Tab-separated table of C-alpha atoms in Angstrom:
chain	number	residue	atom	x	y	z
A	1	MET	CA	-4.074	16.224	-34.972
A	2	THR	CA	-4.499	12.272	-35.498
A	3	ALA	CA	-6.799	10.642	-33.576
A	4	ALA	CA	-4.254	8.622	-31.949
A	5	THR	CA	-2.323	11.667	-30.997
A	6	SER	CA	-5.612	13.278	-29.344
A	7	ALA	CA	-6.185	10.260	-27.462
A	8	LYS	CA	-3.173	9.897	-25.726
A	9	PRO	CA	-2.845	11.224	-21.900
A	10	PHE	CA	0.517	12.592	-22.275
A	11	ARG	CA	1.670	14.111	-26.042
A	12	LEU	CA	5.244	12.383	-26.082
A	13	LEU	CA	4.041	9.037	-25.560
A	14	PRO	CA	4.531	6.409	-28.574
A	15	ASP	CA	1.969	6.062	-31.099
A	16	ASP	CA	1.001	2.756	-30.072
A	17	PRO	CA	-1.057	2.139	-27.324
A	18	GLY	CA	1.084	-0.952	-25.650
A	19	ARG	CA	4.227	0.740	-26.008
A	20	ALA	CA	2.710	3.771	-24.502
A	21	ALA	CA	1.232	1.563	-21.677
A	22	LEU	CA	4.855	0.077	-21.149
A	23	VAL	CA	6.452	3.701	-21.142
A	24	ILE	CA	3.922	4.831	-18.348
A	25	ILE	CA	4.762	1.652	-16.305
A	26	ALA	CA	8.259	1.909	-16.531
A	27	GLY	CA	8.336	5.454	-15.773
A	28	PHE	CA	6.123	4.876	-12.400
A	29	THR	CA	8.073	1.641	-11.555
A	30	ALA	CA	11.369	3.914	-11.312
A	31	LEU	CA	9.447	6.160	-9.346
A	32	ARG	CA	8.372	3.445	-6.800
A	33	ILE	CA	11.963	2.312	-6.723
A	34	VAL	CA	12.759	6.099	-5.917
A	35	PHE	CA	10.163	5.910	-2.839
A	36	ALA	CA	11.419	2.711	-1.449
A	37	VAL	CA	14.748	3.842	-1.390
A	38	LEU	CA	13.985	7.067	0.530
A	39	LEU	CA	11.194	5.779	2.763
A	40	GLY	CA	11.946	3.383	5.797
A	41	PHE	CA	9.787	0.637	6.813
A	42	GLY	CA	6.490	1.411	8.163
A	43	VAL	CA	4.613	-0.099	11.129
A	44	ASP	CA	2.654	-2.645	9.133
A	45	GLU	CA	5.950	-3.607	6.914
A	46	SER	CA	8.419	-3.876	9.949
A	47	TYR	CA	5.663	-5.965	11.579
A	48	THR	CA	5.291	-8.472	8.288
A	49	LEU	CA	8.928	-8.806	7.824
A	50	GLY	CA	9.438	-9.992	11.430
A	51	GLN	CA	6.679	-12.424	10.762
A	52	ALA	CA	7.851	-13.538	7.603
A	53	ARG	CA	11.158	-14.728	9.076
A	54	ARG	CA	9.461	-18.058	10.138
A	55	LEU	CA	7.610	-19.712	7.476
A	56	ALA	CA	4.143	-20.876	8.164
A	57	LEU	CA	0.915	-22.355	6.375
A	58	SER	CA	-0.614	-19.118	7.269
A	59	TYR	CA	-0.500	-16.169	9.606
A	60	PHE	CA	-2.786	-14.563	12.410
A	61	ASP	CA	-3.370	-11.084	10.342
A	62	HIS	CA	-3.396	-12.355	6.843
A	63	PRO	CA	-3.207	-15.258	4.599
A	64	PRO	CA	0.315	-15.993	3.937
A	65	LEU	CA	1.002	-15.427	0.310
A	66	HIS	CA	2.958	-11.767	0.865
A	67	LEU	CA	4.673	-13.047	3.903
A	68	TRP	CA	5.964	-16.080	1.593
A	69	LEU	CA	7.210	-13.416	-0.855
A	70	ALA	CA	8.723	-11.345	1.762
A	71	ASN	CA	10.400	-14.449	3.266
A	72	ILE	CA	11.906	-15.271	-0.211
A	73	SER	CA	13.062	-11.511	-1.018
A	74	MET	CA	14.868	-11.255	2.508
A	75	ALA	CA	16.645	-14.501	1.575
A	76	VAL	CA	17.885	-12.617	-1.736
A	77	PHE	CA	18.411	-8.890	-0.575
A	78	GLY	CA	18.737	-9.127	2.865
A	79	MET	CA	16.989	-6.483	5.164
A	80	THR	CA	17.322	-3.507	2.625
A	81	TRP	CA	14.867	-1.247	0.747
A	82	ALA	CA	15.378	-3.908	-2.029
A	83	VAL	CA	12.918	-6.223	-0.098
A	84	ARG	CA	10.255	-4.336	-1.535
A	85	LEU	CA	11.506	-4.850	-5.219
A	86	PRO	CA	9.362	-7.994	-5.842
A	87	PHE	CA	6.239	-6.178	-4.932
A	88	ILE	CA	7.130	-3.066	-7.074
A	89	LEU	CA	7.547	-5.619	-10.058
A	90	LEU	CA	4.493	-7.121	-9.349
A	91	PHE	CA	2.546	-4.049	-9.363
A	92	SER	CA	3.724	-3.330	-12.747
A	93	GLY	CA	2.706	-6.815	-13.811
A	94	THR	CA	-0.884	-5.672	-12.316
A	95	SER	CA	-0.775	-2.511	-14.408
A	96	TRP	CA	-0.262	-4.403	-17.762
A	97	LEU	CA	-2.975	-7.145	-16.561
A	98	LEU	CA	-5.334	-3.580	-16.238
A	99	PHE	CA	-4.151	-2.275	-19.623
A	100	ALA	CA	-5.153	-5.677	-21.480
A	101	LEU	CA	-8.282	-5.930	-19.599
A	102	THR	CA	-9.462	-2.439	-20.448
A	103	ARG	CA	-8.188	-2.845	-24.322
A	104	ARG	CA	-9.946	-5.910	-24.623
A	105	LEU	CA	-13.343	-4.216	-22.989
A	106	PHE	CA	-13.173	-0.917	-24.633
A	107	GLY	CA	-9.808	-0.036	-26.616
A	108	GLY	CA	-6.030	0.464	-26.470
A	109	TRP	CA	-6.006	4.077	-25.561
A	110	GLU	CA	-8.941	3.610	-22.955
A	111	GLY	CA	-5.993	1.369	-21.359
A	112	VAL	CA	-3.307	3.703	-21.461
A	113	TRP	CA	-5.642	6.137	-19.399
A	114	ALA	CA	-6.670	3.548	-16.933
A	115	VAL	CA	-3.177	2.675	-16.426
A	116	ALA	CA	-1.919	6.331	-15.886
A	117	ALA	CA	-4.822	6.978	-13.525
A	118	LEU	CA	-4.230	3.967	-11.555
A	119	ASN	CA	-0.526	4.552	-10.972
A	120	ALA	CA	-1.112	8.107	-10.477
A	121	SER	CA	-3.611	7.426	-7.333
A	122	LEU	CA	-2.024	7.699	-4.213
A	123	PHE	CA	-3.272	4.432	-2.734
A	124	PHE	CA	-2.159	2.500	-5.640
A	125	LEU	CA	0.924	4.343	-5.872
A	126	ALA	CA	2.570	3.719	-2.587
A	127	SER	CA	0.537	0.453	-0.553
A	128	PRO	CA	0.246	-2.173	-3.154
A	129	GLY	CA	2.735	-0.450	-5.680
A	130	THR	CA	5.673	-0.057	-3.354
A	131	TRP	CA	5.008	-1.370	0.324
A	132	ILE	CA	4.978	-5.102	1.447
A	133	VAL	CA	1.215	-5.670	2.175
A	134	PRO	CA	-1.133	-8.462	0.963
A	135	ASP	CA	-2.710	-5.782	-1.648
A	136	GLY	CA	0.180	-6.241	-4.188
A	137	PRO	CA	-0.211	-10.083	-4.741
A	138	LEU	CA	-4.039	-9.893	-4.223
A	139	LEU	CA	-4.464	-7.302	-7.120
A	140	PHE	CA	-2.236	-9.019	-9.234
A	141	PHE	CA	-4.011	-12.325	-9.272
A	142	LEU	CA	-7.430	-10.628	-9.105
A	143	ALA	CA	-6.450	-8.817	-12.345
A	144	GLY	CA	-5.196	-12.265	-14.028
A	145	GLY	CA	-8.598	-14.122	-12.977
A	146	VAL	CA	-10.829	-11.640	-14.342
A	147	LEU	CA	-8.620	-11.061	-17.794
A	148	ALA	CA	-8.584	-14.870	-18.411
A	149	LEU	CA	-12.698	-14.756	-17.970
A	150	ALA	CA	-12.801	-11.532	-20.053
A	151	ARG	CA	-11.155	-13.640	-22.724
A	152	LEU	CA	-13.966	-16.062	-22.754
A	153	PHE	CA	-16.721	-13.372	-22.107
A	154	PHE	CA	-15.667	-11.145	-24.624
A	155	PRO	CA	-13.606	-12.406	-27.488
A	156	VAL	CA	-12.459	-10.227	-30.394
A	157	PRO	CA	-13.074	-11.305	-33.794
A	158	GLY	CA	-11.501	-14.625	-34.785
A	159	GLU	CA	-10.911	-15.585	-31.129
A	160	THR	CA	-12.344	-19.127	-30.068
A	161	PRO	CA	-11.154	-19.436	-26.366
A	162	SER	CA	-10.955	-22.352	-24.278
A	163	PRO	CA	-13.580	-22.376	-21.390
A	164	TRP	CA	-11.649	-25.092	-19.588
A	165	THR	CA	-8.451	-22.944	-20.064
A	166	ALA	CA	-9.975	-19.851	-18.931
A	167	TRP	CA	-11.839	-21.296	-15.813
A	168	LEU	CA	-9.084	-23.321	-14.865
A	169	VAL	CA	-6.544	-20.162	-14.988
A	170	ALA	CA	-9.191	-17.927	-13.470
A	171	GLY	CA	-9.634	-20.591	-10.286
A	172	LEU	CA	-6.195	-20.493	-10.008
A	173	CYS	CA	-5.705	-16.925	-9.721
A	174	PHE	CA	-8.697	-16.276	-7.621
A	175	GLY	CA	-7.420	-18.980	-5.171
A	176	LEU	CA	-4.046	-17.204	-4.914
A	177	ALA	CA	-5.832	-13.806	-4.558
A	178	GLY	CA	-7.615	-15.656	-1.483
A	179	LEU	CA	-4.149	-16.886	-0.451
A	180	SER	CA	-3.077	-12.994	-0.597
A	181	LYS	CA	-6.169	-11.263	1.337
A	182	TYR	CA	-9.779	-12.383	2.439
A	183	SER	CA	-11.308	-9.908	0.652
A	184	ALA	CA	-10.724	-11.493	-2.698
A	185	LEU	CA	-14.211	-13.353	-1.712
A	186	PHE	CA	-15.962	-9.973	-2.522
A	187	VAL	CA	-14.742	-9.974	-6.126
A	188	VAL	CA	-15.634	-13.527	-6.643
A	189	ALA	CA	-19.259	-12.456	-5.264
A	190	GLY	CA	-19.268	-9.596	-7.969
A	191	LEU	CA	-18.403	-12.557	-10.681
A	192	ALA	CA	-21.338	-14.601	-9.415
A	193	ILE	CA	-23.687	-11.632	-9.591
A	194	PHE	CA	-22.398	-10.846	-13.085
A	195	LEU	CA	-23.033	-14.528	-14.270
A	196	LEU	CA	-26.501	-14.428	-12.759
A	197	ALA	CA	-27.432	-10.797	-14.041
A	198	SER	CA	-26.220	-11.566	-17.800
A	199	GLU	CA	-26.512	-14.174	-20.528
A	200	HIS	CA	-23.207	-15.846	-19.508
A	201	ARG	CA	-25.478	-17.500	-16.949
A	202	ARG	CA	-25.204	-20.345	-19.355
A	203	TRP	CA	-21.812	-21.188	-17.725
A	204	LEU	CA	-23.422	-22.361	-14.442
A	205	VAL	CA	-24.387	-25.537	-15.851
A	206	HIS	CA	-21.145	-26.370	-17.726
A	207	PRO	CA	-18.638	-28.087	-15.511
A	208	ALA	CA	-15.410	-25.856	-16.475
A	209	PRO	CA	-16.292	-23.083	-13.378
A	210	TYR	CA	-16.824	-26.024	-10.787
A	211	ALA	CA	-13.401	-27.437	-11.832
A	212	GLY	CA	-11.950	-23.880	-11.248
A	213	ALA	CA	-13.792	-23.313	-8.113
A	214	ILE	CA	-11.862	-26.790	-7.042
A	215	LEU	CA	-8.354	-25.287	-8.011
A	216	ALA	CA	-8.980	-22.105	-6.335
A	217	ALA	CA	-9.879	-24.089	-3.083
A	218	LEU	CA	-6.673	-26.246	-3.349
A	219	ALA	CA	-4.940	-22.826	-3.849
A	220	VAL	CA	-6.155	-21.383	-0.663
A	221	SER	CA	-6.057	-24.723	1.428
A	222	PRO	CA	-2.784	-23.941	3.443
A	223	VAL	CA	-5.294	-20.979	5.096
A	224	ILE	CA	-7.911	-23.455	5.819
A	225	LEU	CA	-5.491	-25.938	7.268
A	226	TRP	CA	-3.991	-23.453	9.797
A	227	ASN	CA	-7.086	-21.880	10.852
A	228	ILE	CA	-8.243	-25.740	11.616
A	229	ALA	CA	-5.170	-26.176	13.618
A	230	ASN	CA	-5.391	-22.735	15.263
A	231	ASP	CA	-8.994	-22.664	16.500
A	232	TRP	CA	-9.962	-20.267	13.439
A	233	ALA	CA	-8.222	-17.583	15.085
A	234	SER	CA	-7.567	-15.486	11.734
A	235	LEU	CA	-11.001	-15.810	10.354
A	236	ARG	CA	-12.256	-15.093	13.656
A	237	PHE	CA	-10.177	-12.055	14.245
A	238	GLN	CA	-10.975	-10.565	10.707
A	239	ALA	CA	-14.781	-11.320	11.642
A	240	GLY	CA	-14.436	-9.455	14.622
A	241	ARG	CA	-13.318	-6.261	13.183
A	242	GLY	CA	-16.755	-5.461	11.495
A	243	GLY	CA	-18.652	-6.147	14.712
A	244	GLY	CA	-21.964	-4.175	15.447
A	245	ARG	CA	-21.830	-0.970	17.582
A	246	GLY	CA	-24.941	0.741	16.493
A	247	LEU	CA	-25.364	3.394	13.923
A	248	THR	CA	-21.857	5.626	13.675
A	249	LEU	CA	-22.716	8.095	11.229
A	250	ALA	CA	-19.083	9.838	12.244
A	251	ALA	CA	-17.338	6.443	11.189
A	252	PHE	CA	-19.180	6.447	7.940
A	253	ALA	CA	-17.856	10.032	7.121
A	254	GLN	CA	-14.482	9.357	7.960
A	255	MET	CA	-14.737	6.107	5.904
A	256	LEU	CA	-15.866	8.059	2.839
A	257	ALA	CA	-13.246	11.085	3.492
A	258	GLY	CA	-10.642	8.328	3.782
A	259	GLN	CA	-11.214	6.939	0.612
A	260	PHE	CA	-11.314	10.309	-1.106
A	261	VAL	CA	-7.637	11.149	0.477
A	262	TRP	CA	-6.459	7.636	-0.180
A	263	LEU	CA	-7.307	7.774	-4.114
A	264	ALA	CA	-6.452	11.556	-4.210
A	265	PRO	CA	-8.921	13.812	-4.556
A	266	TRP	CA	-8.350	14.857	-8.139
A	267	ILE	CA	-8.808	11.253	-8.935
A	268	ALA	CA	-11.166	10.022	-6.495
A	269	VAL	CA	-13.809	12.658	-7.973
A	270	PRO	CA	-13.939	11.497	-11.396
A	271	LEU	CA	-13.661	8.094	-10.731
A	272	ALA	CA	-16.563	8.112	-8.065
A	273	THR	CA	-18.756	10.395	-10.779
A	274	ILE	CA	-17.924	7.683	-13.688
A	275	ALA	CA	-18.814	5.081	-11.489
A	276	ALA	CA	-22.109	6.469	-10.853
A	277	GLN	CA	-22.875	7.364	-14.484
A	278	ASN	CA	-22.251	4.003	-15.135
A	279	LEU	CA	-25.129	2.859	-13.084
A	280	ARG	CA	-27.190	3.692	-16.147
A	281	LEU	CA	-25.382	1.853	-18.706
A	282	LEU	CA	-25.378	-1.471	-16.920
A	283	LYS	CA	-27.206	-2.958	-20.161
A	284	ASP	CA	-23.633	-2.983	-21.674
A	285	PRO	CA	-22.357	-6.033	-20.971
A	286	PRO	CA	-18.580	-4.659	-20.368
A	287	ARG	CA	-19.790	-2.205	-17.790
A	288	LEU	CA	-21.763	-4.560	-16.316
A	289	PHE	CA	-18.610	-6.911	-15.840
A	290	LEU	CA	-16.810	-4.284	-14.164
A	291	MET	CA	-19.458	-2.785	-12.234
A	292	ALA	CA	-20.404	-6.267	-10.543
A	293	LEU	CA	-16.855	-6.753	-9.874
A	294	ALA	CA	-16.370	-3.717	-8.123
A	295	ALA	CA	-19.456	-3.025	-6.278
A	296	PRO	CA	-19.510	-5.749	-3.659
A	297	THR	CA	-16.160	-4.436	-2.389
A	298	ILE	CA	-16.623	-0.892	-2.133
A	299	LEU	CA	-20.647	-1.334	-0.904
A	300	TYR	CA	-19.438	-3.716	1.625
A	301	PHE	CA	-16.520	-2.034	3.357
A	302	THR	CA	-17.830	1.473	3.061
A	303	LEU	CA	-21.534	0.415	4.671
A	304	GLN	CA	-19.725	-1.643	7.044
A	305	SER	CA	-18.264	1.449	9.005
A	306	LEU	CA	-22.266	2.683	9.572
A	307	TRP	CA	-22.502	-0.123	12.100
A	308	SER	CA	-19.046	-1.537	13.073
A	309	GLY	CA	-18.119	2.177	14.204
A	310	TRP	CA	-14.742	2.225	12.291
A	311	ALA	CA	-13.169	0.939	9.156
A	312	LEU	CA	-9.898	1.261	7.141
A	313	PRO	CA	-10.345	3.422	3.975
A	314	HIS	CA	-7.941	1.078	2.210
A	315	TRP	CA	-10.311	-1.989	2.371
A	316	PRO	CA	-12.361	-0.722	-0.559
A	317	MET	CA	-9.890	-0.187	-3.028
A	318	PRO	CA	-9.593	-3.483	-4.633
A	319	GLY	CA	-13.578	-2.790	-5.647
A	320	TRP	CA	-12.246	0.818	-7.099
A	321	PHE	CA	-9.294	-0.994	-8.910
A	322	PHE	CA	-11.826	-2.297	-11.464
A	323	VAL	CA	-13.566	1.211	-11.914
A	324	PHE	CA	-10.395	2.627	-13.872
A	325	PRO	CA	-11.168	0.746	-16.913
A	326	LEU	CA	-14.313	2.862	-16.835
A	327	LEU	CA	-12.464	6.134	-16.343
A	328	GLY	CA	-10.068	5.143	-18.826
A	329	ALA	CA	-13.091	4.923	-21.528
A	330	TRP	CA	-14.995	8.126	-20.395
A	331	MET	CA	-11.375	9.993	-20.810
A	332	VAL	CA	-11.029	8.863	-24.698
A	333	ALA	CA	-14.876	9.799	-25.301
A	334	ASN	CA	-14.687	13.074	-23.808
A	335	PRO	CA	-11.263	14.594	-25.090
A	336	ALA	CA	-13.037	18.202	-24.829
A	337	ALA	CA	-14.194	18.084	-21.450
A	338	SER	CA	-13.448	20.558	-18.840
A	339	PRO	CA	-10.857	20.296	-17.213
A	340	LEU	CA	-9.146	18.715	-20.481
A	341	PRO	CA	-8.184	15.312	-19.717
A	342	ARG	CA	-4.728	15.757	-21.231
A	343	ALA	CA	-4.237	18.566	-18.615
A	344	TRP	CA	-6.013	16.506	-15.632
A	345	ALA	CA	-3.327	13.627	-16.336
A	346	GLY	CA	-0.227	16.160	-16.667
A	347	TRP	CA	-1.435	17.349	-13.186
A	348	SER	CA	-2.111	13.978	-11.764
A	349	ALA	CA	1.264	12.656	-12.594
A	350	GLY	CA	3.166	15.537	-11.572
A	351	LEU	CA	1.636	15.608	-7.897
A	352	ALA	CA	2.439	12.019	-7.988
A	353	VAL	CA	5.822	12.569	-8.467
A	354	ALA	CA	5.947	15.731	-6.051
A	355	ILE	CA	4.388	13.756	-3.346
A	356	VAL	CA	6.625	10.630	-3.661
A	357	LEU	CA	9.497	13.250	-3.641
A	358	VAL	CA	8.459	15.313	-0.753
A	359	VAL	CA	7.080	12.398	1.422
A	360	GLY	CA	10.336	10.235	0.748
A	361	GLY	CA	12.624	13.357	1.507
A	362	LEU	CA	10.732	13.816	4.724
A	363	GLY	CA	10.886	10.450	5.654
A	364	ALA	CA	14.707	9.902	4.873
A	365	THR	CA	15.684	13.184	6.749
A	366	GLY	CA	13.170	13.681	9.540
A	367	LEU	CA	12.978	17.412	8.381
A	368	LEU	CA	9.588	18.107	9.789
A	369	THR	CA	10.710	17.359	13.558
A	370	ARG	CA	13.986	19.516	12.518
A	371	MET	CA	11.704	22.432	11.922
A	372	GLY	CA	10.003	22.092	15.001
A	373	VAL	CA	7.139	19.867	14.315
A	374	PRO	CA	6.366	17.776	17.193
A	375	VAL	CA	7.059	14.309	16.572
A	376	ARG	CA	3.495	12.845	17.061
A	377	ALA	CA	2.339	15.261	14.402
A	378	ASP	CA	5.119	13.887	11.686
A	379	PRO	CA	3.382	11.400	9.460
A	380	THR	CA	6.548	9.835	8.447
A	381	ILE	CA	7.729	9.158	12.034
A	382	ASP	CA	7.060	5.603	12.068
A	383	ALA	CA	9.007	5.014	8.520
A	384	PHE	CA	12.403	4.780	9.883
A	385	ASP	CA	13.714	1.553	11.504
A	386	TRP	CA	14.736	1.280	14.843
A	387	ALA	CA	18.249	0.240	13.828
A	388	ALA	CA	20.286	1.784	16.843
A	389	LEU	CA	18.519	-0.936	18.893
A	390	ARG	CA	20.593	-3.485	17.250
A	391	PRO	CA	23.888	-2.794	18.955
A	392	VAL	CA	22.562	-2.182	22.096
A	393	ILE	CA	20.949	-5.904	22.178
A	394	ALA	CA	24.186	-7.203	20.676
A	395	ALA	CA	26.311	-5.703	23.468
A	396	LYS	CA	23.984	-6.799	25.944
A	397	GLY	CA	23.652	-10.362	24.761
A	398	ALA	CA	27.721	-10.334	24.644
A	399	ALA	CA	27.622	-9.462	28.297
A	400	ARG	CA	25.584	-12.491	29.257
A	401	GLY	CA	27.246	-14.897	27.069
A	402	ALA	CA	24.157	-15.380	25.065
A	403	GLY	CA	21.466	-13.558	23.212
A	404	PRO	CA	18.680	-12.608	25.712
A	405	VAL	CA	15.123	-13.098	24.821
A	406	VAL	CA	13.453	-9.341	23.661
A	407	VAL	CA	10.065	-8.464	24.846
A	408	GLY	CA	7.981	-5.595	23.179
A	409	LEU	CA	4.786	-4.382	24.921
A	410	THR	CA	2.271	-3.633	22.074
A	411	TRP	CA	2.617	-5.748	18.123
A	412	ASN	CA	3.358	-2.464	16.321
A	413	GLU	CA	6.283	-1.929	18.529
A	414	GLY	CA	7.220	-5.529	18.722
A	415	GLY	CA	7.390	-5.318	14.912
A	416	LYS	CA	9.909	-2.602	14.957
A	417	ILE	CA	12.147	-4.249	17.447
A	418	ASP	CA	11.720	-7.557	15.669
A	419	LEU	CA	12.795	-5.860	12.239
A	420	ALA	CA	15.904	-4.700	14.193
A	421	VAL	CA	16.872	-7.494	16.244
A	422	GLY	CA	14.954	-10.564	15.420
A	423	ASP	CA	17.660	-12.355	13.541
A	424	ARG	CA	20.005	-12.008	16.710
A	425	ALA	CA	17.427	-12.511	19.509
A	426	ASP	CA	13.968	-14.273	20.208
A	427	VAL	CA	11.226	-11.395	20.207
A	428	MET	CA	8.029	-12.016	21.501
A	429	VAL	CA	4.964	-9.566	22.876
A	430	ILE	CA	3.525	-9.359	26.150
A	431	GLY	CA	0.079	-7.628	26.235
A	432	PRO	CA	-3.518	-8.156	25.293
A	433	ASP	CA	-2.973	-7.960	21.779
A	434	PRO	CA	0.194	-9.833	20.757
A	435	ARG	CA	-1.405	-10.379	16.898
A	436	GLY	CA	1.060	-12.762	15.206
A	437	PHE	CA	3.541	-12.879	17.919
A	438	ALA	CA	1.099	-15.215	19.935
A	439	PHE	CA	1.682	-17.882	17.515
A	440	ARG	CA	5.254	-18.244	17.785
A	441	GLN	CA	5.514	-17.836	21.669
A	442	VAL	CA	6.487	-20.485	23.710
A	443	PRO	CA	6.443	-19.188	27.180
A	444	ARG	CA	7.877	-22.114	29.397
A	445	ALA	CA	10.867	-21.776	26.981
A	446	TYR	CA	11.941	-18.432	28.296
A	447	GLN	CA	11.390	-19.346	32.131
A	448	GLY	CA	14.660	-18.238	33.780
A	449	ALA	CA	16.235	-16.661	30.839
A	450	ASP	CA	17.268	-13.076	30.594
A	451	ILE	CA	14.827	-10.808	29.090
A	452	LEU	CA	14.828	-7.377	27.963
A	453	ILE	CA	11.966	-5.564	27.858
A	454	VAL	CA	11.762	-2.888	25.127
A	455	ALA	CA	9.451	-0.209	24.381
A	456	LEU	CA	8.669	3.569	23.639
A	457	ALA	CA	8.992	5.716	26.987
A	458	GLY	CA	5.203	6.427	27.107
A	459	THR	CA	4.136	2.792	26.504
A	460	TRP	CA	6.585	1.538	29.023
A	461	ALA	CA	4.994	4.404	31.763
A	462	ARG	CA	1.375	3.385	30.668
A	463	GLN	CA	1.889	-0.355	31.233
A	464	GLN	CA	4.729	-0.465	34.045
A	465	ALA	CA	2.435	-1.194	36.693
A	466	THR	CA	0.622	-4.271	35.094
A	467	LEU	CA	4.089	-5.687	34.092
A	468	GLN	CA	5.168	-6.225	37.728
A	469	GLY	CA	2.837	-9.238	38.326
A	470	GLN	CA	4.669	-10.738	34.841
A	471	PHE	CA	8.156	-11.131	36.176
A	472	ALA	CA	10.021	-12.142	39.039
A	473	VAL	CA	12.299	-9.240	38.848
A	474	ILE	CA	12.320	-6.052	36.877
A	475	GLY	CA	15.555	-3.964	36.952
A	476	GLU	CA	15.910	-0.306	36.082
A	477	PRO	CA	14.862	1.346	33.299
A	478	GLU	CA	17.807	2.272	30.529
A	479	ARG	CA	16.848	5.286	28.209
A	480	LEU	CA	17.670	4.949	24.423
A	481	SER	CA	17.166	7.997	22.078
A	482	ILE	CA	17.009	7.030	18.393
A	483	GLY	CA	16.007	8.907	15.396
A	484	ARG	CA	16.995	10.258	11.904
A	485	GLY	CA	20.418	11.950	10.880
A	486	GLY	CA	21.781	11.403	14.677
A	487	ARG	CA	19.060	13.916	15.962
A	488	PRO	CA	16.866	12.257	18.872
A	489	GLU	CA	13.199	11.688	17.835
A	490	LEU	CA	11.798	8.740	19.763
A	491	ASP	CA	12.581	7.798	23.348
A	492	LEU	CA	12.947	4.057	24.169
A	493	VAL	CA	13.404	2.214	27.333
A	494	VAL	CA	15.622	-1.037	27.740
A	495	VAL	CA	14.406	-2.830	30.912
A	496	PRO	CA	16.165	-6.002	32.239
A	497	ALA	CA	13.815	-8.542	33.612
A	498	ARG	CA	13.962	-12.283	34.979
A	499	GLY	CA	11.427	-14.862	35.728
A	500	LEU	CA	8.717	-14.685	33.163
A	501	LYS	CA	5.405	-15.818	34.656
A	502	SER	CA	2.842	-14.541	32.296
A	503	LEU	CA	2.261	-13.433	28.788
A	504	SER	CA	-0.960	-11.600	29.580
A	505	PRO	CA	-1.090	-8.408	31.714
A	506	VAL	CA	-2.121	-8.695	35.320
A	507	SER	CA	-4.032	-5.857	36.930
A	508	VAL	CA	-3.130	-4.239	40.146
A	509	ALA	CA	-6.409	-5.297	41.800
A	510	ALA	CA	-5.929	-9.055	41.070
A	511	ARG	CA	-2.599	-9.018	42.601
């Protein structure tokens, strides 16, 4: 057995690491396309696509880049699964950038292992790899910026990289990462830690990094301009999500468990173990580079759950992204480990394929509810579109001679409504948390207009009393059951109303 053969994660891969990485990337790209076809749009994707119909400098929940990309994708593909295609292809590019980064720091086969593990991880397989979320462009541009600097910090023999090119490319990439998601700042902070802790601190007295920082600021300027114009609403919203609630060990435990599940347990254990082992190897510049990039994101968002009372387990994932090269290096250096790395790779890839097919199939067919599982216990229930709402709204608009205004009662239900009918009717959200809907709603424009309130039956029952003070007239609710394959799964109500008075709930006591 040759050295190349023993280093392969899968026996049938080509002998050239670059070609082998392309084969793995192509295989997982095809798997993601299957996933995209099978699984409908989730709550966040539905909300994002609805918001993306209207171009803006930035948006309430996140910076704008993924919404701009979604807007272009909708113009090209319409409202079909294919709007995910640019995000799928973008992650294919991210995978190649990870391979190139790992190859430069450790070697070609190490890069192949890193790419295989990254793509088999559940979070990276599904969320930034398939779905319309900000993490896709975030990771692509973070990887691009880091690779540009790795060429400068770790040149191969005979290579004389230009510091101006490296820092300007990195600045542009980091700016575009910031135009994707605010958490890009933590990776940039990790870069600063690396510079201060290594011989590369000499770059701090060179003008090129500061020129790159100016370029980054220009790239992210739409976010700043939007926030200035909107009383810093987006930044205040994101900062408020980490508000203190005292010591909460339960939330911390949930955060750890959530990362464990999202990464996939069979990948999370070796990934975390290798990250811990590398804390003893920080004198090695490439390892220090990766650990400095990874640590701020992982540590901040994990520890934040201790005082905030909650956190979402996908928030630290951009940090874990930079640990995968270390995992790849370990796998090549320990081919006889137990369990055997190649066996682990085979099981990881096989489980990734199985999970995609099972989850995608369940989402497409609603099989769990057909088998008697309660709707609320079906994890795929949010991943189907409320398309049945469209003809109902169209018929009611035709009966009135004009398209009605459609009102949701929560931002997540509003996203589903907007995805289904937003190109046929104005959609807004009434309630204490309208999210991005609040920045496109002009209540006086709807005074006297026909309004249709659309909500899940349970939401309507909870909020019906507070709505009485927001309209002059509220009619009788009409029931509409929707589901997959013609089987009723969710009960909606469609309620006619007139005379909008307020977008905010009015308590019974206040009335």
